[in-house]
Coordinates of C-alpha atoms (C1' of nucleotides) in Angstrom, one line a residue:
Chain P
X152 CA 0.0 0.0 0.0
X153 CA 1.6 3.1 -1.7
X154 CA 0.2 6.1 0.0
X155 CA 0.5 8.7 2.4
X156 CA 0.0 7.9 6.0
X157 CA -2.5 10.4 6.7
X158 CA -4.4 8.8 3.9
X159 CA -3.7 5.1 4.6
X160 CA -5.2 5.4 7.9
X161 CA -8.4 6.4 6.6
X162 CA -8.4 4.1 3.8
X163 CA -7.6 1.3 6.0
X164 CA -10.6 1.8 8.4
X165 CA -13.0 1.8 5.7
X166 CA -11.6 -1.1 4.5
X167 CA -12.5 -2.6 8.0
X168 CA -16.0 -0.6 8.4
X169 CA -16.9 -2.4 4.7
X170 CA -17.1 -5.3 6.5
X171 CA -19.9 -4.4 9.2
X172 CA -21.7 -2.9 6.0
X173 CA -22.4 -5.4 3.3
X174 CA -19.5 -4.0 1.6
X175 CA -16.0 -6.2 1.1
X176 CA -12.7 -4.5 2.7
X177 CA -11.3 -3.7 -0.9
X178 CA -14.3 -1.9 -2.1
X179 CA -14.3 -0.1 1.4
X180 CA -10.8 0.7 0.5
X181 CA -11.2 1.7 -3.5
X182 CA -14.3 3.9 -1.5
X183 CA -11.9 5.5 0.5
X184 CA -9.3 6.8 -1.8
X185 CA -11.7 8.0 -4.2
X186 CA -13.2 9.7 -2.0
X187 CA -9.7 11.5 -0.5
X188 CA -8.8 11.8 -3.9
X189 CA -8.5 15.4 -5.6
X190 CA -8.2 14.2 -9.2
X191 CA -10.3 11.3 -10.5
X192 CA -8.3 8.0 -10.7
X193 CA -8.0 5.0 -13.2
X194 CA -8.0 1.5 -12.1
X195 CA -3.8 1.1 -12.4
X196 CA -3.7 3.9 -10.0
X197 CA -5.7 2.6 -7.1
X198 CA -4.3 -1.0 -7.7
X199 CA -0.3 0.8 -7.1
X200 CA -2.0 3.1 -4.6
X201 CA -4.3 0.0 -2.5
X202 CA -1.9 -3.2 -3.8
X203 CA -4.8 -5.3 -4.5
X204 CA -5.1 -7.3 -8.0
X205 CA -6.5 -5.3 -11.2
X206 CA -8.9 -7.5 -11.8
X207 CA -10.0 -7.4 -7.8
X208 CA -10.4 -3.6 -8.5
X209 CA -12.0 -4.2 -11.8
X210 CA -14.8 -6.0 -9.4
X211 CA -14.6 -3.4 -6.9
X212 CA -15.7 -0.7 -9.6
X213 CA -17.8 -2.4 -10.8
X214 CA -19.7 -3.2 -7.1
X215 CA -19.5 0.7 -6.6
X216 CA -21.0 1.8 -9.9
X217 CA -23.6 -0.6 -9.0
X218 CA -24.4 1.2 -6.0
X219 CA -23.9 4.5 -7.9
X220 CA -21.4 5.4 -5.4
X221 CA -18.8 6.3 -7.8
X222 CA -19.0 8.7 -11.0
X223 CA -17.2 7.4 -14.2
X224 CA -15.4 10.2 -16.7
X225 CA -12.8 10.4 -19.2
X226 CA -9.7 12.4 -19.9
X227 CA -9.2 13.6 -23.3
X228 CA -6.9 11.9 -25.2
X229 CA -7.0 8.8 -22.8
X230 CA -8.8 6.1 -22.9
X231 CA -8.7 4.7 -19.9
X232 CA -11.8 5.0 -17.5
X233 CA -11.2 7.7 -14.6
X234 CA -13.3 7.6 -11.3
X235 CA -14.1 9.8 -8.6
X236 CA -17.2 10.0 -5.6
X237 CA -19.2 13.5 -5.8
X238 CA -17.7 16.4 -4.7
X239 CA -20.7 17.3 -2.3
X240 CA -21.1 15.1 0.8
X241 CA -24.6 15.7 0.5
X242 CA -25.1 13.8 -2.4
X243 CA -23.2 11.1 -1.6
X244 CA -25.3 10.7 1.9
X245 CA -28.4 10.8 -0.7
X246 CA -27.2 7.7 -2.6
X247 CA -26.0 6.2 0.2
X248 CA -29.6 6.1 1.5
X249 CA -31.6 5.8 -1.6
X250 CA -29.2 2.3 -2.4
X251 CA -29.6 0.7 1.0
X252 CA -33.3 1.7 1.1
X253 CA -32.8 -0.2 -2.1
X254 CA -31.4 -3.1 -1.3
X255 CA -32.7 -3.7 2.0
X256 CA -36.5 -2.0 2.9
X257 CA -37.9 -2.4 -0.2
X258 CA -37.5 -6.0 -0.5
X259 CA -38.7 -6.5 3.1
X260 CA -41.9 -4.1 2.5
X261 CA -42.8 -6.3 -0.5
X262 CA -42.4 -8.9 1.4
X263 CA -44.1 -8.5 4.3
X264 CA -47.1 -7.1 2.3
X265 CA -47.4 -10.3 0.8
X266 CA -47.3 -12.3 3.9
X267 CA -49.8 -9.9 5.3
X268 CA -52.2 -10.9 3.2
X269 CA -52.3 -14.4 4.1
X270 CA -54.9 -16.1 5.8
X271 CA -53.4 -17.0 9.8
X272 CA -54.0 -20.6 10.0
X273 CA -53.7 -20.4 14.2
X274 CA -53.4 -18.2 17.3
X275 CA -49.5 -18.4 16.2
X276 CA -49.8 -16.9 12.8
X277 CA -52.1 -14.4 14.1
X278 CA -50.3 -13.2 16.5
X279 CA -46.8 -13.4 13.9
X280 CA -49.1 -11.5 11.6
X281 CA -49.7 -8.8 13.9
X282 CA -46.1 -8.3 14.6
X283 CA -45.5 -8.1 11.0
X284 CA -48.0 -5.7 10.4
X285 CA -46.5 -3.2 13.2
X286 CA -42.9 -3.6 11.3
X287 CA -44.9 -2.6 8.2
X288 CA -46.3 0.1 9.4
X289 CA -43.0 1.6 11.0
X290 CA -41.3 1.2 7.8
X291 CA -44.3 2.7 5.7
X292 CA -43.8 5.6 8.1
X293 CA -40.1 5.8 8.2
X294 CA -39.9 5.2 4.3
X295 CA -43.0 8.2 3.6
X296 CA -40.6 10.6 5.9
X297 CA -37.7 10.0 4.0
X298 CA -39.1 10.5 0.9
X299 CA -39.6 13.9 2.2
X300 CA -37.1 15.0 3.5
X301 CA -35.2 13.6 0.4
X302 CA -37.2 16.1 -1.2
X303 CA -35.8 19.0 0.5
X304 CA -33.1 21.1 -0.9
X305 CA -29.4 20.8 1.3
X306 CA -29.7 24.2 2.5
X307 CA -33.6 23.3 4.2
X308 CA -32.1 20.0 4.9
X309 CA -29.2 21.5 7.2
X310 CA -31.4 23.5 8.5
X311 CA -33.8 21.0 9.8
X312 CA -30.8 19.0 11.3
X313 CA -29.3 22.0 13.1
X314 CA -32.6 22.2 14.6
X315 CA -32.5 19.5 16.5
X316 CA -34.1 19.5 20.2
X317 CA -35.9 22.8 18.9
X318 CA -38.0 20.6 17.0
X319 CA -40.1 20.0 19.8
X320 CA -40.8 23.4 20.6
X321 CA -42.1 24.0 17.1
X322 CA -44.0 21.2 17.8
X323 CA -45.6 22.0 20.7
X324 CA -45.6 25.3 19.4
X325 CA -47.9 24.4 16.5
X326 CA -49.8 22.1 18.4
X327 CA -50.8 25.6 20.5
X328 CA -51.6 27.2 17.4
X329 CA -53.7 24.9 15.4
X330 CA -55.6 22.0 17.5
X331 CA -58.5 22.7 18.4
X332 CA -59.1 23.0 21.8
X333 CA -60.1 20.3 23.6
X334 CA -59.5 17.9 21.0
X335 CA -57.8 14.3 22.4
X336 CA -54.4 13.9 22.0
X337 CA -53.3 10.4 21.2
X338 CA -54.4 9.0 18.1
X339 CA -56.8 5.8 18.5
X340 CA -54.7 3.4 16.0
X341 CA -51.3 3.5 17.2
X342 CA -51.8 4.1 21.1
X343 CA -51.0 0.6 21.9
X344 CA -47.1 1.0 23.8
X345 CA -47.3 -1.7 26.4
Chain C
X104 CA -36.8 -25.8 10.2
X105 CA -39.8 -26.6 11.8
X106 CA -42.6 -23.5 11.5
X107 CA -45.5 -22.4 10.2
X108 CA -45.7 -21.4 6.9
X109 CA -46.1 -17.5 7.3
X110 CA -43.2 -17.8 10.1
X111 CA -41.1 -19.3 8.3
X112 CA -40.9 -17.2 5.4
X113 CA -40.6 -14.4 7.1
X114 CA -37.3 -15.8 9.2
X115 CA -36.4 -17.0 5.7
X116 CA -35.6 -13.3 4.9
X117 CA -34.4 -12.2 7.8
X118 CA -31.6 -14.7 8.0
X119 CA -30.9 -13.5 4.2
X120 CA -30.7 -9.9 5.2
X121 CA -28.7 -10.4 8.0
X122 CA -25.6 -10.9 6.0
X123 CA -26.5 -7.1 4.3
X124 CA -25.6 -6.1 7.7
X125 CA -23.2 -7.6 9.7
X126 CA -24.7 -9.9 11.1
X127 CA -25.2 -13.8 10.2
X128 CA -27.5 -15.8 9.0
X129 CA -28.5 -17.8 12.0
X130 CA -28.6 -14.3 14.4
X131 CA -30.8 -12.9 11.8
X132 CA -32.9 -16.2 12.0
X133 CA -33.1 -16.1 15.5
X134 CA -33.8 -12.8 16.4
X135 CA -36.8 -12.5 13.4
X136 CA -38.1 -16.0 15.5
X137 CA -38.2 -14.2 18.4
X138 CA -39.7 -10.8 17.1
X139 CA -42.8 -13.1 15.6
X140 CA -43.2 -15.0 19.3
X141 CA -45.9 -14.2 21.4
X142 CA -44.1 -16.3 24.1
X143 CA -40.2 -16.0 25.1
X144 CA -38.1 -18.9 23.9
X145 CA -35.6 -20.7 25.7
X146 CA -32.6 -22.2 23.3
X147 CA -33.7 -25.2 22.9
X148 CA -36.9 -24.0 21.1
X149 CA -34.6 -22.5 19.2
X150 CA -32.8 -25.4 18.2
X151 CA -36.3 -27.0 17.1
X152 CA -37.7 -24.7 15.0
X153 CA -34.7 -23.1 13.2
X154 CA -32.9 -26.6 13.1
X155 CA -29.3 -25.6 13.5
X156 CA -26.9 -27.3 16.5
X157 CA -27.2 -26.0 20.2
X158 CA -23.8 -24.0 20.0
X159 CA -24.7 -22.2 17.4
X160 CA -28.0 -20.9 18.7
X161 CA -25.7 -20.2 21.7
X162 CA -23.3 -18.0 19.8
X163 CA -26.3 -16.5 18.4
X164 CA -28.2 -15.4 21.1
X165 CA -24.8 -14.1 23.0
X166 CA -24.4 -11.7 19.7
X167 CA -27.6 -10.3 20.5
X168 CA -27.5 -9.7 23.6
X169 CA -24.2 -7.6 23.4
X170 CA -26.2 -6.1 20.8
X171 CA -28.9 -5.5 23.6
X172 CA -31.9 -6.6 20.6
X173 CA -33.4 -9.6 23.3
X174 CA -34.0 -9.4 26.8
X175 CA -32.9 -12.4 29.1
X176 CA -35.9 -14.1 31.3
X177 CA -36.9 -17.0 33.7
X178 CA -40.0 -18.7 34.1
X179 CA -40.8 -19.5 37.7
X180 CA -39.8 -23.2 38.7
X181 CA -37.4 -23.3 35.1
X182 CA -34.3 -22.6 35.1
X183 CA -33.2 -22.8 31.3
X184 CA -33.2 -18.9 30.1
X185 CA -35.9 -17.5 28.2
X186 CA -35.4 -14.7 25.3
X187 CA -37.9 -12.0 23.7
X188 CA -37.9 -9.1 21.5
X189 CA -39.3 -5.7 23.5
X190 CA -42.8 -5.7 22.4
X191 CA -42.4 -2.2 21.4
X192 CA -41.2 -1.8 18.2
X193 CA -40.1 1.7 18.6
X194 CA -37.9 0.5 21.3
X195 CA -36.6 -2.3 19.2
X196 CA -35.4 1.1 16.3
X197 CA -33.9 3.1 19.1
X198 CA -31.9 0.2 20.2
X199 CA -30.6 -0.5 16.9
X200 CA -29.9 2.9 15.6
X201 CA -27.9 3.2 18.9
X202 CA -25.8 0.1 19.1
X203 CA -24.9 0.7 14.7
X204 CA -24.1 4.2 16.1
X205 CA -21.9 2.8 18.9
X206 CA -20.1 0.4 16.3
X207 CA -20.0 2.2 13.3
X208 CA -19.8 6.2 13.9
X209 CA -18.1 6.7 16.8
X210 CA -15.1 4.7 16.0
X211 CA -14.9 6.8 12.6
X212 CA -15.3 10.1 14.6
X213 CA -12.8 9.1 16.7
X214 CA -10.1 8.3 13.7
X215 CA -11.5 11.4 12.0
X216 CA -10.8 13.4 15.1
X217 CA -7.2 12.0 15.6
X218 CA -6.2 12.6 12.3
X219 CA -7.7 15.6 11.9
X220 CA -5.4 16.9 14.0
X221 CA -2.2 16.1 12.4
X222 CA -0.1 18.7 9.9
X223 CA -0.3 17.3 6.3
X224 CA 2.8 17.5 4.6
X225 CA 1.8 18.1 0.9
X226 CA -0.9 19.4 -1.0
X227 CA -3.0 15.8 -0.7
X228 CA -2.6 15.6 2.1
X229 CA -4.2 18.8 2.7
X230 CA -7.2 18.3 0.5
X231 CA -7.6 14.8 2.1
X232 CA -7.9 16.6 5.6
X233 CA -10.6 18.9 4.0
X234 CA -12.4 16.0 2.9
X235 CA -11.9 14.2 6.2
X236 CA -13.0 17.4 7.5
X237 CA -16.4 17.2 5.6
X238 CA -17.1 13.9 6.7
X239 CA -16.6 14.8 10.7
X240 CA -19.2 17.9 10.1
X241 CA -21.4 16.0 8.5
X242 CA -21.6 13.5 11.2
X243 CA -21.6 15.9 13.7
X244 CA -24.4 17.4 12.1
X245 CA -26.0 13.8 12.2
X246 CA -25.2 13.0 15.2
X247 CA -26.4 16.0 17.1
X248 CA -29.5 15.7 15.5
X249 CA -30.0 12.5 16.1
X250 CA -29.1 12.7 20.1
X251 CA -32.3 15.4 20.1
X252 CA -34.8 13.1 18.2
X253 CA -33.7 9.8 20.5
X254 CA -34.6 11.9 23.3
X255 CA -38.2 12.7 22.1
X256 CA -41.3 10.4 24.0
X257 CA -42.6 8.1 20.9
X258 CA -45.6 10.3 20.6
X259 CA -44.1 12.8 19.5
X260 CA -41.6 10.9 17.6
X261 CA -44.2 9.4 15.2
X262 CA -46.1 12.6 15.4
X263 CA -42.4 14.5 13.8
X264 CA -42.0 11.8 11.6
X265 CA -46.1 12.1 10.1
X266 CA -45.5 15.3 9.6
X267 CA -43.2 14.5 6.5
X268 CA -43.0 17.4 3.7
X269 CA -44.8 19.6 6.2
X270 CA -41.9 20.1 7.9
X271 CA -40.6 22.8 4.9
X272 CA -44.1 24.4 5.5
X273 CA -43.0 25.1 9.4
X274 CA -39.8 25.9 8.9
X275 CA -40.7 28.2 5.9
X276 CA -43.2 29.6 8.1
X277 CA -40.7 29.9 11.0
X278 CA -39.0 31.9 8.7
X279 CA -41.2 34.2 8.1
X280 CA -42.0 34.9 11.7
X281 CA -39.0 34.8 13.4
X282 CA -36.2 36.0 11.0
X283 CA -35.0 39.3 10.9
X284 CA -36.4 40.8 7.7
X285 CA -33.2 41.5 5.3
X286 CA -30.8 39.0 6.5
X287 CA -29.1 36.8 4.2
X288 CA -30.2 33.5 3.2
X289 CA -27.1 31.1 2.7
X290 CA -24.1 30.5 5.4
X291 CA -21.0 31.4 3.5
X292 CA -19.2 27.9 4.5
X293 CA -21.4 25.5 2.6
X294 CA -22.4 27.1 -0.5
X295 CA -20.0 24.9 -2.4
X296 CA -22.1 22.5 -4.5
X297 CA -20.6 21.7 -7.3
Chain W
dC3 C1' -10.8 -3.4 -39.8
dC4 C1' -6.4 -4.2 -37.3
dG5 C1' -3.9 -4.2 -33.3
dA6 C1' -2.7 -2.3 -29.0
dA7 C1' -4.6 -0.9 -24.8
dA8 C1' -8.0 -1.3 -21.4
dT9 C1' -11.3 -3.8 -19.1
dT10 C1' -14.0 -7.9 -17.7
dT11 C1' -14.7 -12.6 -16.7
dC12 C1' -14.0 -16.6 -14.4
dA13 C1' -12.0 -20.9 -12.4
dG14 C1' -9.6 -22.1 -8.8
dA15 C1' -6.6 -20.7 -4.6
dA16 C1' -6.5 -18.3 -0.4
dT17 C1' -8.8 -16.5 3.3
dT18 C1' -12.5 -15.6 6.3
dT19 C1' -16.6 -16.8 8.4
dT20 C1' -19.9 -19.8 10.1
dC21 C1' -21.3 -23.9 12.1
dT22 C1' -20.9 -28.3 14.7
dG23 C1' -20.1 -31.8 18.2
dA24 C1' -17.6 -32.8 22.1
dA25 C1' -15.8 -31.4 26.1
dA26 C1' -15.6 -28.0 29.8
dT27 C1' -17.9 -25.1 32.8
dA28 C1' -21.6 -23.2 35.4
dT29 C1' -25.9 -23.4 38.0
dT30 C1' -29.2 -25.0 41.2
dG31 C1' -32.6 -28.1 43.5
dG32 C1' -32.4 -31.4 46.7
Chain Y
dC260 C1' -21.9 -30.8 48.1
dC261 C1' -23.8 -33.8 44.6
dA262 C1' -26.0 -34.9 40.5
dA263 C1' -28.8 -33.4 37.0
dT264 C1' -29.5 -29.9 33.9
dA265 C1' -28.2 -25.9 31.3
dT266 C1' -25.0 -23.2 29.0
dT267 C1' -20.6 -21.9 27.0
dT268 C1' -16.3 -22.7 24.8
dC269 C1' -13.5 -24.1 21.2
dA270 C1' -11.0 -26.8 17.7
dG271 C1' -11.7 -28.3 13.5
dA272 C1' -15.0 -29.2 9.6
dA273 C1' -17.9 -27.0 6.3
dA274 C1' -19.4 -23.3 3.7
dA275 C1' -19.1 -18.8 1.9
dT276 C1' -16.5 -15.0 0.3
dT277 C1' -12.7 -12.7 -1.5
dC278 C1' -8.9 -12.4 -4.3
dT279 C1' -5.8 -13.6 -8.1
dG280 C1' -3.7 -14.6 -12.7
dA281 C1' -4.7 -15.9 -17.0
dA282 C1' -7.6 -15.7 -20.8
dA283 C1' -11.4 -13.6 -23.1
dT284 C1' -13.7 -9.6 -24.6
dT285 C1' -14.3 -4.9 -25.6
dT286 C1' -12.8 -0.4 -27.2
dC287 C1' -11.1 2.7 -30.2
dG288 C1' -7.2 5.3 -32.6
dG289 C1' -5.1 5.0 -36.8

DNA sequence: CCGAAATTTCAGAATTTTCTGAAATATTGG
DNA sequence: CCAATATTTCAGAAAATTCTGAAATTTCGG
């Protein structure tokens, strides 16, 4: 591994974090230096700069562009394929989500929307059901939040997340405003915390 | 594996995406067994219904428990150990956002940190601190936000989380009421998308 | 359309992870 | 404190994943 320490420290703890992900530790790795990187880089550059095999980083690259993690361009006069991760964090944290929501809640929804539809045959599969039908819901309402708030622009974005704790005020603060007086406060469906 | 249809499938997929995290197989299987049961489950129910050896099941719960996802129990006059799931699901998400935060940020925020503070010695260097440097904000940012929202009653959780695109609306209106008129709009230290 | 350069594929080697059975250890009712 | 029961540990087997080198394929300048 040809690189400068600061930058091989990094590198190497993403190649270990891959693993906790679903991610392998060269791909964590290739990650890593493009992400450091200034200048895009070709595949003979990260295999001098990680020492890994070509064709392991041909695999790696591959992987990434799969997870649209990585953005492929050319150099004039060069054939060669150049890569490099996008220059705004933001974006990156965007895909990031987007893939693993992907991979990971989408299959499960579809899923458990099929088993939910099943008729329980016993007091077991009734009771399974209805513990499947409470992860549904969470995810339906996890997964309708995030498609909002992947709708906001970074700048609206930051600004919710700087928020913070002062998100309850607003809360409680609109809550003052606009229900109506003596209204009840829990909703019927989902007041059912042991 | 010995279960009822419905169960079974859905354990099926668990053990599947367990290895999409880092987890195994037979965790995955276990846990999604015990988050479908109405009653705990000592290990050797286990055993039965997922059919794999006693050690493994073993090694299986142990991982979850230093991932604090079951919660150790006796049955009067028994004294094999009995395992569950919380039955609130909302406990269940804080749990795990916690423990992957325990794991997975805070060890990067550390190395971030540490090398953060050391002088680069060439122009890459330099420009892979500043992108080091984005990373730590950004988590920061993350991480602050997400200490605020853990420490919210579930109520008002779900209630943040329904609110979804309205969110812009309140902050817009926020704005509008509590901004002084004139100001400027962007922070001069992110406007740098590309 | 040829040939050099670049990239991908893939079979098998290397490594890592998972799983098992047997043995060791721990726990507790009597 | 013993014996029965329960749990954990762990070395090695089994399985899965990762990685490599060689060969195949693709790409494109001339």
């Amino acid at each position: 591994m040809n690189l400068p320490p600061l930058v091989q420290t990094f590198v190497l703890h993403f190649g270990e974090m891959g693993s906790r992900w679903g991610i392998n530790r060269t791909v964590g790795q290739i990650y890593a230096l493009l992400y450091l990187s200034k200048e895009p880089l070709n595949a003979e550059d990260i295999v001098e700069r990680i020492g890994v095999s070509r064709s392991n980083v041909s695999m790696g690259l591959k992987e990434l562009q799969a997870w649209n993690l990585v953005r492929l361009q050319h150099k004039p006069g060069d054939r060669r394929d150049y890569f490099s991760t996008p220059d705004d964090i933001w974006q990156i944290v965007r895909t990031l989500v987007e893939e693993r929501k992907k991979r990971e809640i989408d299959p499960t929804m579809s899923l458990l929307r099929e088993v939910l539809m099943q008729e329980p045959a016993s007091a077991e599969e009734r009771h399974a059901q209805d513990r499947m039908r409470e992860m549904h819901d969470l995810f339906e309402l996890l997964t309708g939040w995030y498609a909002d708030v992947q709708r906001l622009d970074t700048e609206r974005l930051v600004q919710l997340l700087t928020l913070g704790s002062k998100v309850q005020k607003i809360l409680e603060m609109k809550d003052r405003l606009f229900v109506v007086p003596g209204s009840r406060k829990g909703r019927p469906d989902d007041a059912k915390d042991k």
